[in-house]
Coordinates of C-alpha atoms in Angstrom, one line a residue:
M114 CA 8.6 7.0 -14.6
A115 CA 12.0 6.9 -12.8
E116 CA 14.2 10.0 -13.0
K117 CA 17.2 9.8 -15.2
P118 CA 20.4 8.6 -13.5
V119 CA 22.5 11.3 -12.1
I120 CA 26.0 12.5 -13.0
L121 CA 27.1 14.6 -9.9
T122 CA 29.9 17.0 -10.4
V123 CA 31.6 19.0 -7.7
D124 CA 34.1 21.9 -7.7
D125 CA 34.5 25.1 -5.6
D126 CA 35.6 27.2 -8.6
P127 CA 32.4 28.7 -10.1
A128 CA 34.1 29.0 -13.6
V129 CA 35.3 25.4 -13.6
L130 CA 32.1 24.0 -12.3
Q131 CA 30.0 25.9 -15.0
S132 CA 32.4 24.7 -17.7
I133 CA 32.3 21.0 -16.6
S134 CA 28.5 21.1 -16.2
R135 CA 28.1 22.6 -19.8
D136 CA 30.3 19.9 -21.3
L137 CA 28.5 17.1 -19.4
R138 CA 25.0 18.4 -20.4
K139 CA 26.2 18.6 -24.0
Q140 CA 27.2 15.0 -24.1
Y141 CA 25.0 13.2 -21.6
G142 CA 22.1 15.5 -20.8
D143 CA 19.6 13.4 -22.9
R144 CA 20.3 10.3 -20.8
F145 CA 21.5 11.6 -17.4
R146 CA 20.5 14.4 -15.0
I147 CA 23.5 16.6 -14.5
V148 CA 23.7 17.8 -10.9
R149 CA 26.3 20.1 -9.6
A150 CA 27.6 21.2 -6.2
D151 CA 30.1 23.9 -5.0
S152 CA 31.5 22.1 -2.2
G153 CA 32.2 18.5 -0.9
N154 CA 29.7 19.1 2.0
T155 CA 27.0 20.3 -0.3
A156 CA 27.7 17.4 -2.7
L157 CA 27.2 15.0 0.2
E158 CA 24.0 16.5 1.3
T159 CA 22.7 16.3 -2.3
T160 CA 23.7 12.7 -2.6
E161 CA 21.8 11.8 0.5
K162 CA 18.7 13.5 -0.9
I163 CA 19.1 11.6 -4.1
K164 CA 19.2 8.4 -2.2
L165 CA 16.0 9.2 -0.2
R166 CA 14.2 9.9 -3.4
G167 CA 15.2 6.5 -4.6
D168 CA 17.2 7.9 -7.6
T169 CA 20.6 6.7 -8.6
V170 CA 24.0 8.3 -9.1
A171 CA 25.9 6.8 -12.1
L172 CA 29.1 8.9 -11.8
F173 CA 30.8 11.1 -9.3
L174 CA 33.2 13.7 -10.9
A175 CA 34.9 15.7 -8.2
D176 CA 37.8 18.3 -8.2
Q177 CA 40.6 17.4 -5.8
R178 CA 41.6 20.7 -4.2
M179 CA 38.6 22.1 -2.3
P180 CA 38.5 23.7 1.1
D181 CA 37.0 21.7 4.1
M182 CA 36.6 18.4 2.1
S183 CA 38.9 17.3 -0.6
G184 CA 37.6 15.4 -3.8
V185 CA 39.1 12.2 -2.6
E186 CA 37.4 12.6 0.9
F187 CA 34.0 13.3 -0.9
L188 CA 34.5 10.3 -3.2
E189 CA 35.1 8.0 -0.2
Q190 CA 31.9 9.2 1.6
G191 CA 29.8 9.4 -1.5
S192 CA 30.6 5.9 -2.6
E193 CA 29.3 4.6 0.8
I194 CA 25.9 5.9 -0.2
F195 CA 26.1 4.7 -3.9
P196 CA 28.7 1.9 -4.1
M197 CA 28.1 1.2 -7.7
A198 CA 28.6 4.7 -8.9
K199 CA 31.9 5.3 -10.9
R200 CA 34.4 7.7 -9.3
A201 CA 36.5 10.1 -11.3
L202 CA 38.7 12.9 -10.0
L203 CA 39.6 16.2 -11.7
T204 CA 43.2 17.3 -10.7
A205 CA 45.9 19.8 -11.5
Y206 CA 49.2 18.4 -12.6
A207 CA 50.6 19.1 -9.1
D208 CA 48.0 16.8 -7.6
T209 CA 48.6 13.7 -9.6
N210 CA 50.4 11.8 -6.7
A211 CA 47.1 12.4 -4.6
A212 CA 45.1 11.0 -7.5
I213 CA 47.3 8.0 -8.0
S214 CA 47.1 7.3 -4.2
A215 CA 43.3 7.5 -4.4
I216 CA 43.2 4.7 -6.9
N217 CA 43.7 2.4 -4.0
D218 CA 42.5 4.5 -1.1
A219 CA 39.1 5.6 -2.5
R220 CA 38.8 3.0 -5.2
L221 CA 39.2 5.7 -7.8
D222 CA 38.2 4.6 -11.3
Y223 CA 40.0 7.3 -13.1
Y224 CA 41.5 10.9 -12.8
L225 CA 41.6 13.6 -15.4
L226 CA 43.9 16.5 -15.7
K227 CA 42.6 20.1 -16.0
P228 CA 42.0 21.5 -18.5
W229 CA 40.3 18.8 -20.5
D230 CA 40.0 20.7 -23.8
P231 CA 39.0 19.5 -26.2
P232 CA 36.5 17.3 -24.3
E233 CA 35.8 15.2 -27.3
E234 CA 39.4 13.8 -26.9
K235 CA 40.2 14.2 -23.2
L236 CA 36.9 13.9 -21.4
Y237 CA 34.1 12.1 -23.2
P238 CA 36.1 8.9 -24.2
V239 CA 36.9 8.4 -20.6
L240 CA 33.5 9.0 -19.2
D241 CA 31.9 6.8 -21.9
D242 CA 33.9 3.9 -20.7
L243 CA 33.1 4.5 -17.1
I244 CA 29.4 4.9 -17.8
Q245 CA 29.3 1.8 -19.9
D246 CA 30.9 -0.3 -17.1
W247 CA 28.3 1.3 -14.7
K248 CA 25.5 0.2 -17.0
A249 CA 26.7 -3.4 -17.2
G250 CA 26.3 -3.8 -13.4
F251 CA 23.4 -1.3 -12.9
K252 CA 20.3 -2.4 -11.0
P253 CA 17.7 0.3 -10.7
E254 CA 16.9 1.7 -7.2
F255 CA 13.4 1.1 -6.0
K256 CA 11.4 4.2 -6.9
G257 CA 8.4 4.3 -4.5
V258 CA 7.4 4.6 -0.8
K259 CA 9.7 3.2 1.8
V260 CA 8.4 2.2 5.2
I261 CA 11.1 1.7 8.0
S262 CA 10.0 0.2 11.3
D263 CA 10.6 -2.7 13.5
R264 CA 8.9 -6.0 12.6
W265 CA 6.1 -6.0 15.3
S266 CA 4.9 -2.4 15.0
P267 CA 1.1 -2.2 14.9
H268 CA 1.4 1.3 13.4
S269 CA 3.7 0.1 10.8
H270 CA 1.3 -2.8 9.9
D271 CA -1.5 -0.4 9.5
L272 CA 0.5 1.8 7.0
R273 CA 1.8 -1.2 5.1
D274 CA -1.7 -2.8 4.8
F275 CA -3.1 0.5 3.6
L276 CA -0.4 0.9 0.9
S277 CA -0.7 -2.7 -0.1
R278 CA -4.6 -2.6 -0.3
N279 CA -4.5 0.6 -2.3
Q280 CA -1.9 -1.0 -4.7
I281 CA 0.8 1.7 -4.0
P282 CA 4.2 0.2 -4.5
Y283 CA 6.3 0.2 -1.4
R284 CA 9.2 -1.4 0.4
W285 CA 9.3 -2.3 4.1
L286 CA 12.7 -2.2 5.7
D287 CA 13.2 -3.8 9.1
I288 CA 15.2 -1.4 11.4
E289 CA 16.7 -4.4 13.3
T290 CA 18.1 -6.3 10.3
S291 CA 18.4 -3.9 7.4
E292 CA 21.6 -1.8 6.9
E293 CA 19.8 0.2 4.4
A294 CA 17.0 1.2 6.8
Q295 CA 19.6 2.4 9.4
K296 CA 21.3 4.4 6.6
L297 CA 18.1 6.0 5.4
I298 CA 17.3 7.1 8.9
E299 CA 20.7 8.6 9.0
Y300 CA 20.2 10.5 5.7
A301 CA 16.8 11.6 6.9
D302 CA 18.4 13.3 9.9
S303 CA 16.3 11.1 12.2
E304 CA 17.2 9.2 15.4
P305 CA 17.6 5.4 15.0
D306 CA 15.1 4.6 17.8
S307 CA 11.4 4.2 18.4
S308 CA 10.8 8.0 18.6
C309 CA 10.9 8.3 14.8
L310 CA 9.4 4.9 13.7
P311 CA 7.6 4.1 11.7
L312 CA 9.4 6.5 9.3
V313 CA 7.9 6.8 5.8
I314 CA 10.0 8.1 2.9
T315 CA 7.9 9.1 -0.1
A316 CA 8.9 8.7 -3.7
G317 CA 9.7 12.4 -3.8
G318 CA 12.1 12.0 -0.7
N319 CA 9.8 13.6 1.8
K320 CA 10.0 12.1 5.3
L321 CA 7.0 11.4 7.4
I322 CA 7.5 10.5 11.1
K323 CA 4.7 8.3 12.6
P324 CA 2.2 9.5 10.0
S325 CA -1.6 8.8 10.2
V326 CA -3.1 6.8 7.3
T327 CA -4.8 10.0 6.1
E328 CA -1.5 11.9 6.0
L329 CA 0.1 9.1 4.2
A330 CA -2.7 9.0 1.6
Q331 CA -2.4 12.8 0.9
Q332 CA 1.4 12.4 0.4
V333 CA 1.0 9.6 -2.0
G334 CA -1.7 11.4 -4.1
L335 CA -5.0 9.9 -3.0
Q336 CA -8.1 12.0 -3.0
T337 CA -9.6 12.4 0.5
E338 CA -11.8 15.4 -0.1
A339 CA -14.8 15.9 -2.4
A340 CA -14.5 18.3 -5.4
K341 CA -18.1 19.3 -5.2
P342 CA -20.7 19.8 -2.6
F343 CA -23.5 18.0 -4.6
Y344 CA -23.5 14.9 -6.7
D345 CA -26.2 12.9 -8.6
L346 CA -25.1 9.8 -6.9
V347 CA -23.0 9.2 -3.7
I348 CA -21.9 5.6 -3.1
V349 CA -20.6 4.7 0.4
G350 CA -18.3 1.7 0.3
G351 CA -15.8 0.6 -2.4
G352 CA -16.1 -3.2 -2.4
P353 CA -17.3 -5.1 -5.5
A354 CA -20.9 -3.9 -5.2
G355 CA -19.9 -0.2 -4.7
L356 CA -17.4 -0.3 -7.6
A357 CA -20.0 -1.8 -9.8
A358 CA -22.5 0.9 -9.0
A359 CA -19.8 3.5 -9.5
V360 CA -18.9 2.1 -13.0
Y361 CA -22.5 1.9 -14.2
G362 CA -23.6 5.2 -12.6
A363 CA -20.7 7.3 -14.1
S364 CA -20.9 5.5 -17.4
E365 CA -24.5 6.4 -17.7
G366 CA -23.9 10.1 -17.1
L367 CA -24.4 10.5 -13.3
K368 CA -22.1 12.7 -11.4
T369 CA -20.7 10.1 -9.0
V370 CA -18.5 10.0 -5.9
M371 CA -17.5 6.9 -4.0
I372 CA -16.5 7.0 -0.4
E373 CA -14.2 4.2 0.9
R374 CA -12.8 4.1 4.5
E375 CA -9.9 1.9 3.8
A376 CA -9.2 0.7 0.2
P377 CA -11.3 0.0 -2.9
G378 CA -12.0 -3.7 -3.1
G379 CA -13.5 -4.1 0.3
Q380 CA -13.0 -7.4 2.1
A381 CA -13.0 -9.2 -1.4
G382 CA -9.8 -7.0 -2.2
T383 CA -7.9 -8.8 0.5
S384 CA -8.5 -12.3 -1.0
S385 CA -5.4 -13.8 -2.4
R386 CA -7.3 -15.8 -5.0
I387 CA -10.8 -15.8 -6.3
E388 CA -11.3 -18.9 -8.5
N389 CA -15.1 -19.1 -9.1
Y390 CA -15.7 -15.6 -10.5
L391 CA -17.3 -15.9 -13.9
G392 CA -14.9 -15.1 -16.9
F393 CA -11.6 -15.8 -15.1
P394 CA -11.0 -19.5 -15.6
V395 CA -7.6 -19.5 -13.8
G396 CA -8.8 -17.1 -11.1
L397 CA -7.7 -13.6 -10.0
S398 CA -6.6 -12.0 -6.9
G399 CA -8.9 -9.6 -5.0
D400 CA -6.6 -6.7 -5.4
D401 CA -6.2 -7.4 -9.2
L402 CA -10.1 -7.3 -9.4
A403 CA -10.1 -4.0 -7.3
R404 CA -7.4 -2.5 -9.5
R405 CA -9.3 -3.3 -12.8
A406 CA -12.6 -1.9 -11.4
V407 CA -11.0 1.3 -10.1
T408 CA -9.3 1.9 -13.4
Q409 CA -12.7 1.5 -15.1
A410 CA -14.5 3.8 -12.6
R411 CA -11.9 6.6 -12.9
R412 CA -12.0 6.3 -16.6
F413 CA -15.6 7.2 -16.5
G414 CA -15.0 10.1 -14.2
V415 CA -15.8 8.7 -10.7
E416 CA -14.4 10.5 -7.8
I417 CA -13.0 8.0 -5.3
L418 CA -12.4 9.4 -1.8
T419 CA -10.0 7.2 0.4
P420 CA -9.4 6.8 3.1
Q421 CA -12.7 8.6 4.0
A422 CA -15.6 7.6 6.1
A423 CA -19.2 8.5 6.4
T424 CA -20.2 9.3 9.9
A425 CA -23.9 10.5 9.6
L426 CA -26.8 10.7 7.3
R427 CA -29.4 13.5 7.2
I428 CA -32.6 13.4 5.2
E429 CA -34.0 16.7 4.1
D430 CA -36.9 16.7 1.5
D431 CA -35.2 15.3 -1.8
Y432 CA -31.7 15.8 -0.5
R433 CA -29.6 13.1 1.2
T434 CA -26.7 14.6 3.0
I435 CA -23.6 12.7 4.2
T436 CA -21.3 13.9 7.0
L437 CA -17.7 12.7 6.5
A438 CA -15.1 12.0 9.1
D439 CA -13.3 15.2 8.5
G440 CA -16.5 17.2 9.3
S441 CA -17.3 18.1 5.7
E442 CA -20.6 17.3 4.0
I443 CA -21.7 16.2 0.6
S444 CA -25.3 16.0 -0.7
C445 CA -27.1 14.0 -3.4
H446 CA -30.5 13.0 -4.6
A447 CA -29.6 9.3 -4.6
L448 CA -27.5 7.4 -2.1
I449 CA -26.2 3.7 -2.4
L450 CA -24.9 2.1 0.8
A451 CA -22.4 -0.5 -0.3
L452 CA -20.8 -0.6 3.2
G453 CA -19.7 -4.3 3.0
V454 CA -18.7 -5.8 6.3
S455 CA -15.7 -5.9 8.7
W456 CA -13.8 -8.9 10.2
R457 CA -15.5 -10.1 13.4
L458 CA -13.3 -9.7 16.3
L459 CA -12.0 -12.7 18.3
K460 CA -13.0 -11.9 21.9
V461 CA -10.4 -13.9 23.9
P462 CA -7.7 -12.8 26.2
G463 CA -4.6 -11.3 24.5
V464 CA -5.9 -10.8 21.1
D465 CA -6.6 -7.1 21.4
K466 CA -3.1 -6.6 23.1
F467 CA -1.2 -8.1 20.2
T468 CA -3.4 -7.1 17.2
G469 CA -0.9 -5.7 14.7
A470 CA 2.1 -7.3 16.6
G471 CA 1.5 -11.0 15.7
V472 CA -2.2 -11.1 15.6
Y473 CA -3.9 -10.0 12.4
Y474 CA -7.4 -9.9 10.8
G475 CA -7.1 -10.9 7.1
A476 CA -3.7 -9.3 6.1
A477 CA -2.5 -12.3 4.0
K478 CA -0.9 -10.1 1.3
T479 CA 0.9 -7.8 3.7
E480 CA 2.4 -10.2 6.2
A481 CA 2.8 -13.3 4.3
P482 CA 6.3 -12.5 3.0
A483 CA 7.4 -12.1 6.7
C484 CA 6.1 -15.6 7.5
K485 CA 8.9 -17.3 5.6
G486 CA 10.1 -20.4 7.5
E487 CA 7.5 -19.8 10.2
E488 CA 4.8 -22.0 11.7
I489 CA 1.6 -20.0 11.6
Y490 CA -2.1 -20.5 12.6
V491 CA -5.1 -19.4 10.6
V492 CA -8.5 -19.2 12.6
G493 CA -11.6 -19.9 10.5
G494 CA -13.2 -22.4 8.2
A495 CA -14.8 -20.4 5.4
N496 CA -13.5 -19.4 2.0
S497 CA -11.5 -16.3 3.1
A498 CA -9.6 -18.6 5.6
G499 CA -9.1 -21.2 2.8
Q500 CA -7.7 -18.7 0.4
A501 CA -5.4 -17.2 3.0
A502 CA -4.0 -20.6 4.0
M503 CA -3.3 -21.4 0.4
Y504 CA -1.4 -18.1 0.0
F505 CA 0.5 -18.5 3.3
S506 CA 1.6 -22.0 2.3
Q507 CA 3.8 -20.4 -0.3
Y508 CA 5.8 -18.8 2.4
A509 CA 5.4 -20.4 5.8
K510 CA 7.0 -23.7 6.8
Q511 CA 3.6 -25.0 8.2
V512 CA 0.1 -23.5 8.1
N513 CA -2.3 -24.8 10.8
M514 CA -5.9 -24.1 10.4
L515 CA -7.9 -23.9 13.6
V516 CA -11.6 -25.0 12.8
R517 CA -14.3 -25.0 15.3
G518 CA -16.5 -27.4 13.6
E519 CA -15.8 -31.0 12.5
S520 CA -14.6 -30.2 9.0
L521 CA -14.4 -27.6 6.3
V522 CA -17.3 -29.1 4.2
K523 CA -20.2 -26.9 5.7
S524 CA -18.5 -23.6 5.2
M525 CA -15.9 -23.8 2.4
S526 CA -16.2 -24.2 -1.4
Q527 CA -15.1 -27.8 -2.6
Y528 CA -12.4 -26.4 -5.0
L529 CA -10.7 -24.9 -2.0
I530 CA -11.0 -28.1 0.1
D531 CA -9.4 -30.0 -2.6
Q532 CA -6.6 -27.6 -2.9
I533 CA -6.0 -27.6 0.9
E534 CA -6.0 -31.4 1.1
G535 CA -3.3 -31.5 -1.7
T536 CA -1.1 -29.0 0.0
E537 CA 1.5 -30.8 2.2
N538 CA 2.2 -27.9 4.6
I539 CA -1.3 -27.1 5.5
N540 CA -2.6 -29.0 8.5
V541 CA -6.4 -28.7 9.2
M542 CA -7.3 -29.0 13.0
P543 CA -11.1 -29.5 13.5
F544 CA -12.7 -28.9 16.9
H545 CA -9.9 -26.5 17.8
S546 CA -10.4 -22.9 19.1
V547 CA -8.0 -20.2 20.3
V548 CA -8.8 -19.4 24.0
E549 CA -5.8 -17.0 24.7
A550 CA -3.0 -15.2 22.9
Q551 CA 0.2 -15.0 24.9
G552 CA 3.4 -12.9 24.8
D553 CA 5.3 -9.9 26.1
E554 CA 5.7 -7.0 23.5
R555 CA 4.4 -9.3 20.8
L556 CA 2.8 -12.7 20.2
N557 CA 4.9 -15.7 21.4
S558 CA 2.2 -18.4 21.7
I559 CA -1.5 -19.4 21.6
L560 CA -3.6 -21.3 23.9
V561 CA -5.8 -23.7 22.0
E562 CA -8.8 -25.9 23.2
D563 CA -9.8 -29.2 21.7
S564 CA -13.6 -29.3 22.1
Q565 CA -13.6 -33.0 21.6
S566 CA -11.2 -34.0 24.3
G567 CA -11.6 -30.9 26.4
E568 CA -7.7 -30.6 26.3
T569 CA -6.0 -27.3 26.3
K570 CA -2.6 -27.0 24.5
T571 CA 0.0 -24.3 24.1
F572 CA 1.5 -23.7 20.6
P573 CA 4.5 -21.5 20.1
T574 CA 4.0 -19.0 17.2
S575 CA 4.6 -15.5 16.2
Y576 CA 1.7 -15.2 13.7
L577 CA -2.1 -15.6 14.2
F578 CA -4.5 -14.8 11.4
I579 CA -8.2 -14.5 12.1
F580 CA -10.9 -15.1 9.5
I581 CA -14.1 -15.8 11.6
G582 CA -16.8 -14.1 9.6
A583 CA -17.8 -10.4 9.5
T584 CA -20.3 -7.9 10.8
P585 CA -21.7 -4.7 9.2
S586 CA -20.4 -1.3 10.1
T587 CA -23.8 0.5 10.1
D588 CA -24.1 2.0 13.6
W589 CA -23.5 5.6 12.1
L590 CA -26.8 5.3 10.3
G591 CA -28.7 5.3 13.7
D592 CA -32.5 5.0 13.1
Q593 CA -32.4 6.8 9.7
V594 CA -32.6 3.6 7.9
Q595 CA -34.1 0.3 9.1
R596 CA -31.6 -2.5 10.0
D597 CA -32.1 -5.9 11.3
E598 CA -30.9 -7.0 14.7
R599 CA -27.4 -7.7 13.6
G600 CA -27.1 -4.4 11.8
F601 CA -27.7 -5.4 8.2
I602 CA -29.8 -2.9 6.2
C603 CA -33.3 -4.0 5.1
T604 CA -34.4 -3.3 1.5
G605 CA -37.4 -4.0 -0.7
P606 CA -39.9 -6.6 0.7
D607 CA -37.7 -7.0 3.9
V608 CA -38.6 -3.6 5.1
S609 CA -41.2 -3.6 7.9
A610 CA -44.7 -2.3 7.0
E611 CA -44.8 -0.1 10.0
R612 CA -41.9 2.0 8.8
G613 CA -44.3 3.5 6.2
W614 CA -43.6 4.8 2.7
P615 CA -44.3 8.3 1.6
L616 CA -44.4 8.0 -2.1
E617 CA -47.1 6.8 -4.6
R618 CA -44.6 4.5 -6.4
D619 CA -43.7 1.1 -4.9
R620 CA -40.4 0.7 -3.1
F621 CA -37.7 -0.6 -5.4
L622 CA -36.2 -4.1 -4.8
L623 CA -32.9 -2.6 -3.4
E624 CA -34.3 0.4 -1.9
T625 CA -34.5 1.1 1.9
D626 CA -37.3 2.5 3.8
V627 CA -36.0 5.9 2.8
P628 CA -36.8 6.9 -0.9
G629 CA -33.7 7.4 -2.9
V630 CA -31.4 5.4 -0.4
F631 CA -30.4 2.0 -1.7
A632 CA -28.4 -0.8 -0.1
V633 CA -26.4 -3.4 -2.1
G634 CA -23.9 -6.2 -1.5
D635 CA -22.9 -7.9 1.8
V636 CA -24.3 -5.1 4.0
R637 CA -27.9 -5.9 2.8
H638 CA -30.2 -8.2 4.9
N639 CA -30.3 -11.7 3.4
S640 CA -27.8 -11.0 0.7
V641 CA -25.8 -13.6 -1.0
K642 CA -22.2 -13.2 0.3
R643 CA -20.3 -13.6 -3.0
V644 CA -18.4 -11.2 -5.2
A645 CA -20.6 -12.0 -8.3
S646 CA -23.9 -11.2 -6.5
G647 CA -22.4 -8.0 -5.1
V648 CA -21.4 -6.9 -8.5
G649 CA -24.8 -7.8 -9.8
E650 CA -26.7 -5.9 -7.2
G651 CA -24.4 -2.7 -7.7
S652 CA -25.0 -2.9 -11.4
I653 CA -28.9 -3.2 -11.4
C654 CA -29.2 -0.7 -8.4
V655 CA -28.2 2.1 -10.9
Q656 CA -31.4 1.5 -12.9
F657 CA -33.5 2.0 -9.7
V658 CA -31.4 5.2 -9.0
H659 CA -32.4 6.6 -12.6
R660 CA -36.0 5.7 -12.1
H661 CA -35.9 7.5 -8.6
L662 CA -34.1 10.5 -10.2
A663 CA -36.7 10.8 -13.0
N664 CA -39.3 11.6 -10.3
V665 CA -37.2 14.0 -8.1

């Protein structure tokens, strides 16, 4: 919940400051936070900190006669930070001329003579009117993480994508166009150049200069370290399959931890709209599905470590030990590999150079608002590309889909094809492939080949989004678990006979060649690449885990 709005009072006389603070708390303490300062400079520093935290000042109440900075001078500077705050001056009779002058010079709303006894007659009625006026025009400050950077910063994109995918509210402020961004950098005592960017300001007002994703995660309260050294069940991967396994495992009494290297939801979590998932007739977004599943999992006591990655697997008797990216280890009797897949990289000149600076893999939710009025290009012809194109069409002037094949029919669901055909600002370009990304510091244009005519064309654009399939991230498993030639994990009847099997019982359907190590979802050899099938596999796999644990 947001903090109460602030009434800030400043006076260099300790007795007067204590008296006015007491009267303000008595009348307004239930609705406002009363903050006091003993000088104009201290009050100004406090005001800047309030701004960094995303809190709001409703009223400034300053004494006029203070050394170093007068009350009027403070009100002039404080109102630059909170222009909507009401401004009142406490004055002695001898200072009334200064107060009257300040009505014009500092846009003073009211001045009060000292002493103000009784406050019920001489203080509260005036402040009540000022506060009522302030409430009428009040718009709450954003209370959350702020990311300040230039538009084309790859580091900033990584941070914003992480926040977005983990459903942490944030605002992005462009240092080149946002006056608020420039002011926040000033309040944070940072330099307004690339040396401090991206600058992240947390909801508590802490500043992070060029933080890593892990540092940011820790600041916003995500868990990156396991609470215990041993669990009944460890799940590596937090996509639909991993989340389903976590929910069913924990709900059935297993001590469960889930390790996710980016954000719960996996690749499905980046989908702007999933319309063929059973039980949701109008569809739902990938992040909505992830949010619901994470809430469910946490309610049953699942520990979710993110961002965290598994880097090695060790098998010792009945124990399966996972080494994490930070060097720590956790052990278990049963391990479910729900690693999912990562976007396949487009290997053409310039793409690596501009990744995060005009070239993006996925990232529809993060970058779409910045595409307003732009002509953009989407590479790919499967459902993920189609969902992204539909989402981008709400923002971009024109969305061009570059498809290697002759049409979308072979790779995309019909409902999406129908939607794309009915969207005026989506243009499907079959037989077209990107052969080069061009630019200086960021993407400026792409070179595209028409495979039918052999012609190569240059298209000016600042945005290229790539959705060309996916590959498993399983190299860290080495030869501990059997994988096919593309890196997908073999399970059940797909495991080669020569790998052997040490137990008397048969291998379970979703079990690898290592007893107690299972694989579910997209990372599994010959799996059905659908959200529903991943959820199904994650759910039924827990039954195999129980049967395995019964014999450990």
